[in-house]
mmCIF file of C-alpha atoms in Angstrom:
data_model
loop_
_atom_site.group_PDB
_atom_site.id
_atom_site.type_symbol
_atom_site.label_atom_id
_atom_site.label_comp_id
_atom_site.label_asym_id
_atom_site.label_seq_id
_atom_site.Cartn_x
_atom_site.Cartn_y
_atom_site.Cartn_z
ATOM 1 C CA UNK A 14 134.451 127.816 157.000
ATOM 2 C CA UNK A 15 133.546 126.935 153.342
ATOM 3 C CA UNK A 16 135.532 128.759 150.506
ATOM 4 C CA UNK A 17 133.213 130.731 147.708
ATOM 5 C CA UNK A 18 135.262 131.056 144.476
ATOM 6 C CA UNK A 19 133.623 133.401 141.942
ATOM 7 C CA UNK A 20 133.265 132.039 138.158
ATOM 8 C CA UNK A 21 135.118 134.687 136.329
ATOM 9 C CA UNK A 22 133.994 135.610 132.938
ATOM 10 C CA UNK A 23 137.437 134.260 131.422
ATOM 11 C CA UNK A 24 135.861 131.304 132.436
ATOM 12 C CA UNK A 25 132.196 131.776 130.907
ATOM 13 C CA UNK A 26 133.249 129.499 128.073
ATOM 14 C CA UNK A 27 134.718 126.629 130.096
ATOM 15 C CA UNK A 28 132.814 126.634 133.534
ATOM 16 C CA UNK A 29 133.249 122.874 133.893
ATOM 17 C CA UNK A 30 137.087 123.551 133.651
ATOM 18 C CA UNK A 31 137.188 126.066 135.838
ATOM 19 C CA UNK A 32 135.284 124.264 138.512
ATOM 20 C CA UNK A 33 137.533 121.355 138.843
ATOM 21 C CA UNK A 34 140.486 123.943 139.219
ATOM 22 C CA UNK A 35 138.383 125.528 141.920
ATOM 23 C CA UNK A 36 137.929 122.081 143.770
ATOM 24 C CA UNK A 37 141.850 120.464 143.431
ATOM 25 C CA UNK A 38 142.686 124.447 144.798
ATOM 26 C CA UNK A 39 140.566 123.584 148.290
ATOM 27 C CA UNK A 40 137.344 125.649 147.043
ATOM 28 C CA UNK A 41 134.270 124.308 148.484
ATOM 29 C CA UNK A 42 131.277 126.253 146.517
ATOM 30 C CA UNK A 43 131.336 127.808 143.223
ATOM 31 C CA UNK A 44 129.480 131.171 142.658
ATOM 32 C CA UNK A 45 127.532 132.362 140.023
ATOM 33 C CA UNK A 46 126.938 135.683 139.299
ATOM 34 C CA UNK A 47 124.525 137.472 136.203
ATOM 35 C CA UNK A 48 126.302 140.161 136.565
ATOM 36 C CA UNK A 49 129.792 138.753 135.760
ATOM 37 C CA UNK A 50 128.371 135.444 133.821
ATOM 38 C CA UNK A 51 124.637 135.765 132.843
ATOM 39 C CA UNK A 52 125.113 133.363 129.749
ATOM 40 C CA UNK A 53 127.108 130.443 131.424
ATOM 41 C CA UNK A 54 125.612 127.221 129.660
ATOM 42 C CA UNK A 55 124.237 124.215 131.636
ATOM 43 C CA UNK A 56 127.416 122.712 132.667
ATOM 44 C CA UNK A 57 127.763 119.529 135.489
ATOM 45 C CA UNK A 58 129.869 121.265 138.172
ATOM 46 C CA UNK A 59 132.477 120.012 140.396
ATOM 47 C CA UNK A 60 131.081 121.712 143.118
ATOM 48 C CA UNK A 61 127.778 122.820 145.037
ATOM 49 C CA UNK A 62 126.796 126.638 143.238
ATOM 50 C CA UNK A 63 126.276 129.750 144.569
ATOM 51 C CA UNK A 64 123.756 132.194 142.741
ATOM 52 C CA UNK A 65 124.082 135.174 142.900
ATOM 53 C CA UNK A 66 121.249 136.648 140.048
ATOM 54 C CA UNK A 67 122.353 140.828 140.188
ATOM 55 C CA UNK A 68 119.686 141.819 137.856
ATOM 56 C CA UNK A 69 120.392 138.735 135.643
ATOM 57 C CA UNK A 70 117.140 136.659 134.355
ATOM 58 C CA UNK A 71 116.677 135.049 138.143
ATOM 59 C CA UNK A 72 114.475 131.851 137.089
ATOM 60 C CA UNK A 73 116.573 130.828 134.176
ATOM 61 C CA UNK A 74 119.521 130.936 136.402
ATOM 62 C CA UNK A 75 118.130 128.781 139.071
ATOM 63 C CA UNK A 76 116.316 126.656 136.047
ATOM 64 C CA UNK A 77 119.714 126.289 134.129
ATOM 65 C CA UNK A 78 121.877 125.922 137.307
ATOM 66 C CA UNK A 79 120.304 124.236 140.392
ATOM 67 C CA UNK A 80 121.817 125.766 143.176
ATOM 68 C CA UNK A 81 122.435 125.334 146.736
ATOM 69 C CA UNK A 82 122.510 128.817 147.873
ATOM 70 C CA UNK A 83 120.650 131.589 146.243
ATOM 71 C CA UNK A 84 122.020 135.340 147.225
ATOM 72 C CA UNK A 85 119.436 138.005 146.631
ATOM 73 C CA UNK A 86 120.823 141.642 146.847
ATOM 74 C CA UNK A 87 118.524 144.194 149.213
ATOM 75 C CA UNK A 88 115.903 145.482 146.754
ATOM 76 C CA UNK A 89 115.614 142.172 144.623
ATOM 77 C CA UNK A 90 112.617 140.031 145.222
ATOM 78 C CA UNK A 91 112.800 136.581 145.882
ATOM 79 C CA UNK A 92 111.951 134.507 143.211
ATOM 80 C CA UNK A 93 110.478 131.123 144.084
ATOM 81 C CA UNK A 94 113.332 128.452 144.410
ATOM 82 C CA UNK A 95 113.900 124.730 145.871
ATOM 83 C CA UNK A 96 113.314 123.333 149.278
ATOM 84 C CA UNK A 97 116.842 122.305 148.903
ATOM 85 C CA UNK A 98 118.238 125.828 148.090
ATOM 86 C CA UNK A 99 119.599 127.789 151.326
ATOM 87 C CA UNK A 100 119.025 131.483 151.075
ATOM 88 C CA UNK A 101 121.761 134.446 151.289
ATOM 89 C CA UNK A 102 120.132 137.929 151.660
ATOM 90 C CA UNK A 103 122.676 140.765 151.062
ATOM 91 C CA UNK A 104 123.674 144.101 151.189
ATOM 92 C CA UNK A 105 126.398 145.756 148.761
ATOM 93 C CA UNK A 106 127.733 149.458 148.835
ATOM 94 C CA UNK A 107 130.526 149.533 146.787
ATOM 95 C CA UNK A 108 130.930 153.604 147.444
ATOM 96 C CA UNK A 109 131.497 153.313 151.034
ATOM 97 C CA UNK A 110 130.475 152.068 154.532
ATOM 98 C CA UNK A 111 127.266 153.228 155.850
ATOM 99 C CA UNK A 112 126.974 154.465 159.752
ATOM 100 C CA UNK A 113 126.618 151.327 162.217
ATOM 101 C CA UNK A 114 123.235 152.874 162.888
ATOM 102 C CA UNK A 115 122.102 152.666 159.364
ATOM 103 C CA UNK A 116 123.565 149.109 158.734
ATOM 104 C CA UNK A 117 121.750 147.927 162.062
ATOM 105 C CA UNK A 118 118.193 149.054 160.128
ATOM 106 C CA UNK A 119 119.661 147.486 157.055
ATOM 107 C CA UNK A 120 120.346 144.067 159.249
ATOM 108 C CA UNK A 121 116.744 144.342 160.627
ATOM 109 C CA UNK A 122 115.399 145.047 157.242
ATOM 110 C CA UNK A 123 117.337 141.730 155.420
ATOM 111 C CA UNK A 124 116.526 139.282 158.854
ATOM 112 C CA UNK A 125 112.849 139.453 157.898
ATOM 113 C CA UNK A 126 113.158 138.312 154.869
ATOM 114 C CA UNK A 127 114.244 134.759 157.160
ATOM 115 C CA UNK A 128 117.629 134.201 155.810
ATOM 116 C CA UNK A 129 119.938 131.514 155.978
ATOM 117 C CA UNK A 130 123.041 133.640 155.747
ATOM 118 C CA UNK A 131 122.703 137.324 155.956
ATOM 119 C CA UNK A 132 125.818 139.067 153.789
ATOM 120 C CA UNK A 133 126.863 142.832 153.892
ATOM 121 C CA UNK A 134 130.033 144.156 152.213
ATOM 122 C CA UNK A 135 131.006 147.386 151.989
ATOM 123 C CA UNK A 136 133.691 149.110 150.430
ATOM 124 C CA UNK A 137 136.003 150.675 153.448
ATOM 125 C CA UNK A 138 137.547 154.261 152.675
ATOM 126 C CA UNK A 139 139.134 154.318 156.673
ATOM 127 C CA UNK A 140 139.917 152.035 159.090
ATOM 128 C CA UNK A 141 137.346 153.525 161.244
ATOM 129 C CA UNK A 142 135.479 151.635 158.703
ATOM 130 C CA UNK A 143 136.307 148.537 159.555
ATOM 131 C CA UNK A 144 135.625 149.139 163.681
ATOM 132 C CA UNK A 145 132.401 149.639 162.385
ATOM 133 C CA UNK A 146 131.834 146.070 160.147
ATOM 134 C CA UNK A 147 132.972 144.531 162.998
ATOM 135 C CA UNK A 148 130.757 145.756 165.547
ATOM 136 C CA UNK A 149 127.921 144.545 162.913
ATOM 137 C CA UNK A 150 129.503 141.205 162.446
ATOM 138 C CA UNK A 151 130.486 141.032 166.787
ATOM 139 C CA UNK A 152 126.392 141.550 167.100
ATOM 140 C CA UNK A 153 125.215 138.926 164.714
ATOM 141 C CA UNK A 154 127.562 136.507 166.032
ATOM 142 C CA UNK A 155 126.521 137.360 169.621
ATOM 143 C CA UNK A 156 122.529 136.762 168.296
ATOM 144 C CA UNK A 157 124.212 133.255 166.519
ATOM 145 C CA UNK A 158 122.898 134.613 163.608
ATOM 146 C CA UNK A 159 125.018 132.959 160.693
ATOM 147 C CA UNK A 160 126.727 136.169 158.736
ATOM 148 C CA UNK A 161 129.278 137.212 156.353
ATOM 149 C CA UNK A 162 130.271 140.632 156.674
ATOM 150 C CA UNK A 163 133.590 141.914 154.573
ATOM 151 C CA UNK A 164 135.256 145.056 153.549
ATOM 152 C CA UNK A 165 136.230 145.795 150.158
ATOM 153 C CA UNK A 166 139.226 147.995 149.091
ATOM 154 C CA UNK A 167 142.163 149.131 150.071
ATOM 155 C CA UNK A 168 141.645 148.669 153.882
ATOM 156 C CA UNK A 169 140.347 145.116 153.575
ATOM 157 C CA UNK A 170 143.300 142.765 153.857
ATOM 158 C CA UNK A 171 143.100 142.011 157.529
ATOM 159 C CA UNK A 172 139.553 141.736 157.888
ATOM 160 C CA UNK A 173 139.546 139.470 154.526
ATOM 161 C CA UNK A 174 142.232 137.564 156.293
ATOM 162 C CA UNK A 175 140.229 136.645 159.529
ATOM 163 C CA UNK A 176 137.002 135.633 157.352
ATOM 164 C CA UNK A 177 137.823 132.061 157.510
ATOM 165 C CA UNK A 178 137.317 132.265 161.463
ATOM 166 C CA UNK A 179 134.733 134.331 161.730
ATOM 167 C CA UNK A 180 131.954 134.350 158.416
ATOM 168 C CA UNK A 181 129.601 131.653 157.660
ATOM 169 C CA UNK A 182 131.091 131.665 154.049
ATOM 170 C CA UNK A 183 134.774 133.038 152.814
ATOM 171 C CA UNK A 184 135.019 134.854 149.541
ATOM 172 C CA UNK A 185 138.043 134.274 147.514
ATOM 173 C CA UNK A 186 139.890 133.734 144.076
ATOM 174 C CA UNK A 187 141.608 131.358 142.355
ATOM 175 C CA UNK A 188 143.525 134.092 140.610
ATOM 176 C CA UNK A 189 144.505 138.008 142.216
ATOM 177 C CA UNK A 190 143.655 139.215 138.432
ATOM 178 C CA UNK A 191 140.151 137.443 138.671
ATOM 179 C CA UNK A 192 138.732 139.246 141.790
ATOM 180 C CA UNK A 193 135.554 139.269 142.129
ATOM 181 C CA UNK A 194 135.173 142.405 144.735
ATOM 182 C CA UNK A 195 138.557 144.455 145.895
ATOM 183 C CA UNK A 196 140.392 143.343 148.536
ATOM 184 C CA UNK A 197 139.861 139.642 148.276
ATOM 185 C CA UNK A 198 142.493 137.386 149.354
ATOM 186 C CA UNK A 199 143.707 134.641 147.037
ATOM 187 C CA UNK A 200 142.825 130.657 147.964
ATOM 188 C CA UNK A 201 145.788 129.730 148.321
ATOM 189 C CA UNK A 202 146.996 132.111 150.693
ATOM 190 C CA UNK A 203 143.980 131.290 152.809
ATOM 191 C CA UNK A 204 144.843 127.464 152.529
ATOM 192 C CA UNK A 205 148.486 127.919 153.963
ATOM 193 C CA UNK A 206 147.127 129.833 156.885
ATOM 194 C CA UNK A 207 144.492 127.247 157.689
ATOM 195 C CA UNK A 208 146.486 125.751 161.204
ATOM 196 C CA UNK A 209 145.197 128.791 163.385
ATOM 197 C CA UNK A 210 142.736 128.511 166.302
ATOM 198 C CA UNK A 211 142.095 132.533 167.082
ATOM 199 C CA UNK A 212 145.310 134.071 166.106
ATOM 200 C CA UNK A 213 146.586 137.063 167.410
ATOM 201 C CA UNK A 214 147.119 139.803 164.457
ATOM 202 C CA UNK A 215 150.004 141.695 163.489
ATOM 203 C CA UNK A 216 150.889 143.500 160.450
ATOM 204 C CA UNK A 217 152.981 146.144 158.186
ATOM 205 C CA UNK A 218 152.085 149.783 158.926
ATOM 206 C CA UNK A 219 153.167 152.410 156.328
ATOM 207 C CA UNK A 220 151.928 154.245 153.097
ATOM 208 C CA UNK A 221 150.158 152.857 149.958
ATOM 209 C CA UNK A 222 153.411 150.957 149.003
ATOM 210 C CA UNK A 223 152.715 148.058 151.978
ATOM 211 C CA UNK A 224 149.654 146.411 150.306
ATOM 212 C CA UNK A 225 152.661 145.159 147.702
ATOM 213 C CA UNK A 226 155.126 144.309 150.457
ATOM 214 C CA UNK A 227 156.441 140.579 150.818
ATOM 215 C CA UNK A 228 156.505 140.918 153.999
ATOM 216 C CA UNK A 229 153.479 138.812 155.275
ATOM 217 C CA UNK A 230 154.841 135.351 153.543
ATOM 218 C CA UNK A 231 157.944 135.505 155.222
ATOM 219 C CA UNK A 232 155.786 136.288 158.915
ATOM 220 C CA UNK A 233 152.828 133.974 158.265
ATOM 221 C CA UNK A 234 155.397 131.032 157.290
ATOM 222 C CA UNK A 235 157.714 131.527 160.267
ATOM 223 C CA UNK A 236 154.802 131.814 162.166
ATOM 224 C CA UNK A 237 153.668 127.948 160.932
ATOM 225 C CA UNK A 238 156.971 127.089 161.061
ATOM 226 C CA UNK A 239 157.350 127.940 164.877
ATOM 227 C CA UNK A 240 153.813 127.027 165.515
ATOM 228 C CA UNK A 241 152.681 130.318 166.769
ATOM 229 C CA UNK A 242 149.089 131.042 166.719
ATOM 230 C CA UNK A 243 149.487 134.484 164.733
ATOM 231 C CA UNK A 244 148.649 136.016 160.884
ATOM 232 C CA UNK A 245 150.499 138.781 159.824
ATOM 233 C CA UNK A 246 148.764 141.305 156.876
ATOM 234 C CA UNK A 247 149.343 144.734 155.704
ATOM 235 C CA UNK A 248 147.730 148.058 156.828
ATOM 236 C CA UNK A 249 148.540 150.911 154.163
ATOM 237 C CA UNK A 250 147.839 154.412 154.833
ATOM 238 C CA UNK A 251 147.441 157.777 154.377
ATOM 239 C CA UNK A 252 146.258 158.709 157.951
ATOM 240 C CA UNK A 253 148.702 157.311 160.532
ATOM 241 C CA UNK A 254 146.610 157.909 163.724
ATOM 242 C CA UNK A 255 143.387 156.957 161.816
ATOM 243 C CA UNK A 256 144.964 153.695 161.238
ATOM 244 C CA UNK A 257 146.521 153.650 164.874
ATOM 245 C CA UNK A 258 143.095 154.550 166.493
ATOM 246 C CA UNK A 259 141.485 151.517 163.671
ATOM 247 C CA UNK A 260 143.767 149.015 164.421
ATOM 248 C CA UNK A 261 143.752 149.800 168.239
ATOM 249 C CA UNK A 262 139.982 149.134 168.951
ATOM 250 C CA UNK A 263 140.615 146.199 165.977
ATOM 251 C CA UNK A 264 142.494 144.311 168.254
ATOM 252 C CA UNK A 265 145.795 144.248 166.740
ATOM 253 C CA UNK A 266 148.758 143.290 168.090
ATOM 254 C CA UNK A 267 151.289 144.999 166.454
ATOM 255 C CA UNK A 268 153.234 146.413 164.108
ATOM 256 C CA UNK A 269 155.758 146.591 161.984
ATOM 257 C CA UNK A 270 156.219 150.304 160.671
ATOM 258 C CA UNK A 271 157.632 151.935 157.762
ATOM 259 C CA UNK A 272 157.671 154.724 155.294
ATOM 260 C CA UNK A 273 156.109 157.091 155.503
ATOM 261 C CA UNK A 274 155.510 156.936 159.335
ATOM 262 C CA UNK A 275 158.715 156.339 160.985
ATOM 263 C CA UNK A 276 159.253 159.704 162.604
ATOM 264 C CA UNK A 277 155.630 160.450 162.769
ATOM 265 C CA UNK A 278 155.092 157.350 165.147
ATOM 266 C CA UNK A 279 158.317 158.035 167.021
#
């Protein structure tokens, strides 16, 4: 799937620049967003843009810019745009993740608006979270209704991981100190892990310590190495059987486990 890189605003002055890093790093779309970059100057960009207004002026953006997707946030109103611009209607909560009853009214509610991608992210404070963002994204794709749907925070890293297999559009970074949300996943890690068909997932289980650990380069390159169809991430936590019960109905294949939870899973 196509890989969104976020302008960041260390880039506001040199957007050109930046977008022919974006492109040599394997990025396919550059986005723009008025909250981040609202006074980016006309600029000819390596790649196709992304808008994404956030309360900026909408029609000088689209004026100044020209872009090939437009993402307007639940509660904006579409502004008039090209033929030739695909639209992205979205849902952020960056305080947590709402109940998959509420999200289902907040799919309906986005849908009628006629989308050509519909977005939600979500900031996960559990991995119960995350069962619940993927039942949402396991129903759109079962409709073949072209989604993203992501976690942010802590919790995020394996569903960020498997983005690139299952969203319309993956979100990413050039640089871990430019994220644009928490919890995205760096290009370039996504580009080495690009020789999967549906890999299995395993991962690091163990306190707040794991989201640092090395441990998934040295998996996820043996696994290339030995051609195994696998991705290894990490699963930090401060509620072991939350995270069991998560991961469990996630589908993941196993673990590795650490501190804290050694005896505790024993």
């Amino acid at each position: 799937m196509p890989f969104v890189v976020t302008l960041p605003k260390s880039a506001e002055v040199s957007p050109e620049i930046f977008s022919k890093r974006a492109k040599d790093a394997g990025a396919d779309i550059l986005e723009m967003r008025g909250d981040l970059t609202p006074s980016v100057p006309v600029f000819v960009s390596c790649l196709p843009i992304l808008l994404s207004p956030r309360g900026a002026d909408v029609k000088a953006m689209i004026d100044r810019l020209k872009p090939v997707y437009l993402d307007i946030d639940d509660g904006e109103v579409i502004p008039v745009f090209s033929k030739d611009t695909q639209l992205i209607c979205s849902y952020h909560n960056y305080e947590c993740v709402p109940s998959e009853q509420e999200l289902k009214k907040i799919v309906a509610r986005l849908l009628k608006k006629n989308p050509a991608i519909l977005k939600i992210a979500a900031k996960a404070q559990c991995y119960k979270d995350l069962v619940t963002l993927q039942n949402i994204s396991n129903d759109l794709h079962a409709k073949s209704i072209p989604s993203v749907v992501l976690a942010m925070g802590e919790y995020a890293a394996s569903q960020r991981l498997l983005s690139p297999y299952r969203d319309a559009l993956t979100y990413t970074c050039l640089d871990q100190e430019d994220t644009a949300a928490p919890g995205q996943i760096a290009l370039r890690e996504h580009r080495a892990l690009q020789k999967k068909n549906t890999p299995k997932i395993f991962g690091i289980l163990g306190g707040a310590q794991v989201a640092t650990s090395f441990s998934p380069k040295i998996h996820n390159a043996l696994f290339i190495s030995h051609s195994i169809d696998s991705l290894y991430t990490t699963f930090p936590t401060s509620d072991l059987r939350d995270a069991w019960e998560g991961c469990t109905q996630l589908g993941v294949a196993g673990f590795s486990i650490t501190a804290p939870w050694k005896q505790e899973i024993l």
